[in-house]
């Protein structure tokens, strides 16, 4: 019986040796086969062996996935690269919501024409004939314009047409005429209803984007001899070519009775329409407006030149030069020669 402890110790040693015998082979290096791991009796160690074997063989059998070549997607199809400039909607697209890039929907106000203020303008030939209660008109004055529109009906009758209401107000303020208590010399009010057709007809790179028809009323809200007003049917085209924006605006004056017509000869000065051309260069905008009465005898018209330039992230400088007839209703038959400098409140970028 005294050999029993030795026998038990021997048996225990044999059992332990049988359990741990594969370990020198296993930990001498990385496991070479699943059979080596299967010989391990301990569950935890056997699982670690399988993990090490899978890790070592997986790294060898699974090569690193190469990146697709430039200009090609992972499925082998050509990649479409769109630069920020290509993805940026054009001015007319933003101005008339021609696509789904950022529609505001109905009854949301947005800029219509330019919104600007010219704190200083100089007119070398002011109109002294229709001054009302103002005895003397100064050459220097402030000019500003506020303009907005709102969409009343989107996709009219299920078509690519939107119905808009626009309103523009332009004022000339004799701020520096302190002797006359700095009066407002003239303000014009211009509401209009416009039906705009959205299109993208391309001819030789020139895109016809908008076709617009509507009714326009313009008046100065004054009484008796200083009253000026007219009503028009308008038709406009909006085109784009690269960085150029072209807007052709035409109109037909709705006739009025002789007793109610405040300005029967306004067509002789304003003509049948006007042409606007703008060139967008980075943050700058160069523009020109030309208008003519299209008559050989007593030919009259107007020219406006403008430059909008960045001053900051949300602030733009603005220089405007106007020469000719029709700058305002009170001056429709008086030639004006004015230059002004200030700020444009809504930019084109």
mmCIF file of N, CA and C in Angstrom, residues 118-185:
data_model
loop_
_atom_site.group_PDB
_atom_site.id
_atom_site.type_symbol
_atom_site.label_atom_id
_atom_site.label_comp_id
_atom_site.label_asym_id
_atom_site.label_seq_id
_atom_site.Cartn_x
_atom_site.Cartn_y
_atom_site.Cartn_z
ATOM 1 N N UNK A 118 -28.084 102.725 -53.181
ATOM 2 C CA UNK A 118 -26.992 103.587 -53.626
ATOM 3 C C UNK A 118 -27.008 104.834 -52.749
ATOM 4 N N UNK A 119 -26.230 104.863 -51.679
ATOM 5 C CA UNK A 119 -26.245 106.022 -50.774
ATOM 6 C C UNK A 119 -25.836 107.318 -51.453
ATOM 7 N N UNK A 120 -25.088 107.194 -52.535
ATOM 8 C CA UNK A 120 -24.694 108.413 -53.243
ATOM 9 C C UNK A 120 -24.828 108.197 -54.745
ATOM 10 N N UNK A 121 -25.649 109.031 -55.379
ATOM 11 C CA UNK A 121 -25.729 109.084 -56.836
ATOM 12 C C UNK A 121 -25.608 110.540 -57.262
ATOM 13 N N UNK A 122 -25.117 110.726 -58.464
ATOM 14 C CA UNK A 122 -24.984 112.085 -58.992
ATOM 15 C C UNK A 122 -25.580 112.118 -60.389
ATOM 16 N N UNK A 123 -26.579 112.991 -60.566
ATOM 17 C CA UNK A 123 -27.244 113.179 -61.849
ATOM 18 C C UNK A 123 -26.899 114.574 -62.361
ATOM 19 N N UNK A 124 -26.189 114.610 -63.469
ATOM 20 C CA UNK A 124 -25.749 115.919 -63.960
ATOM 21 C C UNK A 124 -26.861 116.683 -64.677
ATOM 22 N N UNK A 125 -28.002 116.037 -64.901
ATOM 23 C CA UNK A 125 -29.111 116.738 -65.569
ATOM 24 C C UNK A 125 -30.439 116.394 -64.906
ATOM 25 N N UNK A 126 -30.656 116.822 -63.659
ATOM 26 C CA UNK A 126 -31.911 116.514 -62.971
ATOM 27 C C UNK A 126 -33.096 117.212 -63.623
ATOM 28 N N UNK A 127 -34.275 116.645 -63.398
ATOM 29 C CA UNK A 127 -35.515 117.179 -63.959
ATOM 30 C C UNK A 127 -36.063 118.250 -63.016
ATOM 31 N N UNK A 128 -36.111 119.480 -63.489
ATOM 32 C CA UNK A 128 -36.626 120.584 -62.675
ATOM 33 C C UNK A 128 -38.061 120.958 -63.047
ATOM 34 N N UNK A 129 -38.661 120.221 -63.981
ATOM 35 C CA UNK A 129 -39.993 120.602 -64.459
ATOM 36 C C UNK A 129 -41.115 120.010 -63.623
ATOM 37 N N UNK A 130 -40.913 118.808 -63.077
ATOM 38 C CA UNK A 130 -41.982 118.135 -62.329
ATOM 39 C C UNK A 130 -41.489 117.861 -60.910
ATOM 40 N N UNK A 131 -41.379 118.907 -60.145
ATOM 41 C CA UNK A 131 -40.818 118.787 -58.797
ATOM 42 C C UNK A 131 -41.866 118.820 -57.698
ATOM 43 N N UNK A 132 -43.099 119.116 -58.037
ATOM 44 C CA UNK A 132 -44.139 119.183 -57.025
ATOM 45 C C UNK A 132 -43.893 120.299 -56.032
ATOM 46 N N UNK A 133 -43.874 119.949 -54.761
ATOM 47 C CA UNK A 133 -43.676 120.942 -53.714
ATOM 48 C C UNK A 133 -42.202 121.273 -53.489
ATOM 49 N N UNK A 134 -41.312 120.561 -54.174
ATOM 50 C CA UNK A 134 -39.879 120.815 -54.028
ATOM 51 C C UNK A 134 -39.477 121.918 -54.998
ATOM 52 N N UNK A 135 -38.939 122.994 -54.471
ATOM 53 C CA UNK A 135 -38.547 124.121 -55.324
ATOM 54 C C UNK A 135 -37.253 123.845 -56.075
ATOM 55 N N UNK A 136 -36.306 123.210 -55.417
ATOM 56 C CA UNK A 136 -34.994 122.972 -56.008
ATOM 57 C C UNK A 136 -34.621 121.501 -55.861
ATOM 58 N N UNK A 137 -34.189 120.901 -56.964
ATOM 59 C CA UNK A 137 -33.748 119.504 -56.965
ATOM 60 C C UNK A 137 -32.226 119.469 -57.028
ATOM 61 N N UNK A 138 -31.619 118.767 -56.087
ATOM 62 C CA UNK A 138 -30.168 118.644 -56.040
ATOM 63 C C UNK A 138 -29.685 117.548 -56.997
ATOM 64 N N UNK A 139 -28.453 117.690 -57.435
ATOM 65 C CA UNK A 139 -27.861 116.670 -58.302
ATOM 66 C C UNK A 139 -27.605 115.361 -57.561
ATOM 67 N N UNK A 140 -27.248 115.458 -56.300
ATOM 68 C CA UNK A 140 -26.937 114.270 -55.499
ATOM 69 C C UNK A 140 -28.180 113.799 -54.758
ATOM 70 N N UNK A 141 -28.408 112.494 -54.774
ATOM 71 C CA UNK A 141 -29.522 111.917 -54.027
ATOM 72 C C UNK A 141 -29.265 110.435 -53.801
ATOM 73 N N UNK A 142 -30.120 109.836 -53.001
ATOM 74 C CA UNK A 142 -30.043 108.407 -52.706
ATOM 75 C C UNK A 142 -31.049 107.676 -53.592
ATOM 76 N N UNK A 143 -30.650 106.537 -54.123
ATOM 77 C CA UNK A 143 -31.558 105.691 -54.902
ATOM 78 C C UNK A 143 -31.514 104.276 -54.339
ATOM 79 N N UNK A 144 -32.681 103.648 -54.236
ATOM 80 C CA UNK A 144 -32.703 102.259 -53.783
ATOM 81 C C UNK A 144 -33.887 101.528 -54.396
ATOM 82 N N UNK A 145 -33.754 100.215 -54.465
ATOM 83 C CA UNK A 145 -34.791 99.365 -55.049
ATOM 84 C C UNK A 145 -35.009 98.143 -54.172
ATOM 85 N N UNK A 146 -36.273 97.841 -53.917
ATOM 86 C CA UNK A 146 -36.677 96.650 -53.183
ATOM 87 C C UNK A 146 -37.557 95.812 -54.098
ATOM 88 N N UNK A 147 -37.266 94.524 -54.193
ATOM 89 C CA UNK A 147 -38.004 93.682 -55.132
ATOM 90 C C UNK A 147 -38.092 92.262 -54.597
ATOM 91 N N UNK A 148 -39.278 91.682 -54.646
ATOM 92 C CA UNK A 148 -39.481 90.323 -54.176
ATOM 93 C C UNK A 148 -40.596 89.672 -54.976
ATOM 94 N N UNK A 149 -40.654 88.357 -54.873
ATOM 95 C CA UNK A 149 -41.736 87.625 -55.531
ATOM 96 C C UNK A 149 -42.108 86.412 -54.691
ATOM 97 N N UNK A 150 -43.279 85.854 -54.991
ATOM 98 C CA UNK A 150 -43.770 84.694 -54.269
ATOM 99 C C UNK A 150 -44.503 83.795 -55.258
ATOM 100 N N UNK A 151 -44.300 82.506 -55.121
ATOM 101 C CA UNK A 151 -44.960 81.549 -56.003
ATOM 102 C C UNK A 151 -46.371 81.272 -55.492
ATOM 103 N N UNK A 152 -47.361 81.501 -56.348
ATOM 104 C CA UNK A 152 -48.752 81.297 -55.977
ATOM 105 C C UNK A 152 -49.263 79.907 -56.342
ATOM 106 N N UNK A 153 -48.766 79.358 -57.444
ATOM 107 C CA UNK A 153 -49.271 78.077 -57.946
ATOM 108 C C UNK A 153 -48.121 77.360 -58.634
ATOM 109 N N UNK A 154 -47.797 76.181 -58.132
ATOM 110 C CA UNK A 154 -46.692 75.410 -58.696
ATOM 111 C C UNK A 154 -47.230 74.329 -59.612
ATOM 112 N N UNK A 155 -46.567 74.116 -60.754
ATOM 113 C CA UNK A 155 -46.984 73.122 -61.746
ATOM 114 C C UNK A 155 -48.436 73.350 -62.152
ATOM 115 N N UNK A 156 -48.680 74.504 -62.742
ATOM 116 C CA UNK A 156 -50.032 74.887 -63.145
ATOM 117 C C UNK A 156 -50.590 73.849 -64.111
ATOM 118 N N UNK A 157 -51.762 73.319 -63.782
ATOM 119 C CA UNK A 157 -52.450 72.321 -64.609
ATOM 120 C C UNK A 157 -51.561 71.109 -64.903
ATOM 121 N N UNK A 158 -50.670 70.796 -63.965
ATOM 122 C CA UNK A 158 -49.806 69.641 -64.120
ATOM 123 C C UNK A 158 -48.680 69.815 -65.114
ATOM 124 N N UNK A 159 -48.428 71.030 -65.553
ATOM 125 C CA UNK A 159 -47.389 71.305 -66.540
ATOM 126 C C UNK A 159 -46.175 71.955 -65.870
ATOM 127 N N UNK A 160 -45.123 72.198 -66.673
ATOM 128 C CA UNK A 160 -43.905 72.838 -66.160
ATOM 129 C C UNK A 160 -44.079 74.349 -66.092
ATOM 130 N N UNK A 161 -45.117 74.788 -65.438
ATOM 131 C CA UNK A 161 -45.419 76.212 -65.336
ATOM 132 C C UNK A 161 -45.713 76.574 -63.892
ATOM 133 N N UNK A 162 -45.244 77.752 -63.489
ATOM 134 C CA UNK A 162 -45.508 78.271 -62.151
ATOM 135 C C UNK A 162 -46.094 79.670 -62.263
ATOM 136 N N UNK A 163 -47.020 79.971 -61.384
ATOM 137 C CA UNK A 163 -47.635 81.298 -61.339
ATOM 138 C C UNK A 163 -47.017 82.081 -60.192
ATOM 139 N N UNK A 164 -46.497 83.267 -60.508
ATOM 140 C CA UNK A 164 -45.793 84.099 -59.537
ATOM 141 C C UNK A 164 -46.467 85.461 -59.405
ATOM 142 N N UNK A 165 -46.300 86.036 -58.219
ATOM 143 C CA UNK A 165 -46.639 87.443 -58.002
ATOM 144 C C UNK A 165 -45.356 88.162 -57.614
ATOM 145 N N UNK A 166 -45.037 89.227 -58.341
ATOM 146 C CA UNK A 166 -43.834 89.999 -58.056
ATOM 147 C C UNK A 166 -44.162 91.439 -57.716
ATOM 148 N N UNK A 167 -43.297 92.030 -56.917
ATOM 149 C CA UNK A 167 -43.480 93.437 -56.540
ATOM 150 C C UNK A 167 -42.114 94.105 -56.470
ATOM 151 N N UNK A 168 -42.013 95.265 -57.136
ATOM 152 C CA UNK A 168 -40.776 96.045 -57.151
ATOM 153 C C UNK A 168 -41.084 97.490 -56.809
ATOM 154 N N UNK A 169 -40.281 98.071 -55.947
ATOM 155 C CA UNK A 169 -40.438 99.480 -55.561
ATOM 156 C C UNK A 169 -39.085 100.171 -55.669
ATOM 157 N N UNK A 170 -39.078 101.275 -56.389
ATOM 158 C CA UNK A 170 -37.842 102.026 -56.585
ATOM 159 C C UNK A 170 -38.062 103.470 -56.170
ATOM 160 N N UNK A 171 -37.128 104.006 -55.375
ATOM 161 C CA UNK A 171 -37.286 105.351 -54.823
ATOM 162 C C UNK A 171 -36.047 106.195 -55.081
ATOM 163 N N UNK A 172 -36.292 107.507 -55.206
ATOM 164 C CA UNK A 172 -35.232 108.505 -55.350
ATOM 165 C C UNK A 172 -35.426 109.532 -54.239
ATOM 166 N N UNK A 173 -34.438 109.625 -53.376
ATOM 167 C CA UNK A 173 -34.567 110.365 -52.122
ATOM 168 C C UNK A 173 -33.554 111.506 -52.107
ATOM 169 N N UNK A 174 -34.055 112.701 -51.989
ATOM 170 C CA UNK A 174 -33.206 113.901 -51.918
ATOM 171 C C UNK A 174 -32.669 114.079 -50.489
ATOM 172 N N UNK A 175 -31.909 113.099 -50.046
ATOM 173 C CA UNK A 175 -31.426 113.098 -48.669
ATOM 174 C C UNK A 175 -30.526 114.287 -48.377
ATOM 175 N N UNK A 176 -29.765 114.734 -49.340
ATOM 176 C CA UNK A 176 -28.799 115.807 -49.113
ATOM 177 C C UNK A 176 -29.401 117.189 -49.363
ATOM 178 N N UNK A 177 -30.672 117.225 -49.684
ATOM 179 C CA UNK A 177 -31.361 118.495 -49.910
ATOM 180 C C UNK A 177 -31.973 118.954 -48.585
ATOM 181 N N UNK A 178 -31.126 119.390 -47.673
ATOM 182 C CA UNK A 178 -31.590 119.743 -46.330
ATOM 183 C C UNK A 178 -32.459 121.000 -46.346
ATOM 184 N N UNK A 179 -32.274 121.857 -47.324
ATOM 185 C CA UNK A 179 -33.095 123.074 -47.396
ATOM 186 C C UNK A 179 -34.549 122.749 -47.696
ATOM 187 N N UNK A 180 -34.797 121.595 -48.321
ATOM 188 C CA UNK A 180 -36.166 121.183 -48.657
ATOM 189 C C UNK A 180 -36.656 120.054 -47.747
ATOM 190 N N UNK A 181 -35.982 119.862 -46.617
ATOM 191 C CA UNK A 181 -36.346 118.827 -45.634
ATOM 192 C C UNK A 181 -36.168 117.406 -46.173
ATOM 193 N N UNK A 182 -35.217 117.227 -47.087
ATOM 194 C CA UNK A 182 -34.834 115.900 -47.602
ATOM 195 C C UNK A 182 -36.041 115.083 -48.056
ATOM 196 N N UNK A 183 -36.796 115.539 -49.046
ATOM 197 C CA UNK A 183 -38.008 114.826 -49.472
ATOM 198 C C UNK A 183 -37.689 113.643 -50.393
ATOM 199 N N UNK A 184 -38.646 112.727 -50.508
ATOM 200 C CA UNK A 184 -38.583 111.697 -51.539
ATOM 201 C C UNK A 184 -39.074 112.323 -52.841
ATOM 202 N N UNK A 185 -38.208 112.370 -53.825
ATOM 203 C CA UNK A 185 -38.557 113.025 -55.082
ATOM 204 C C UNK A 185 -39.508 112.176 -55.921
#
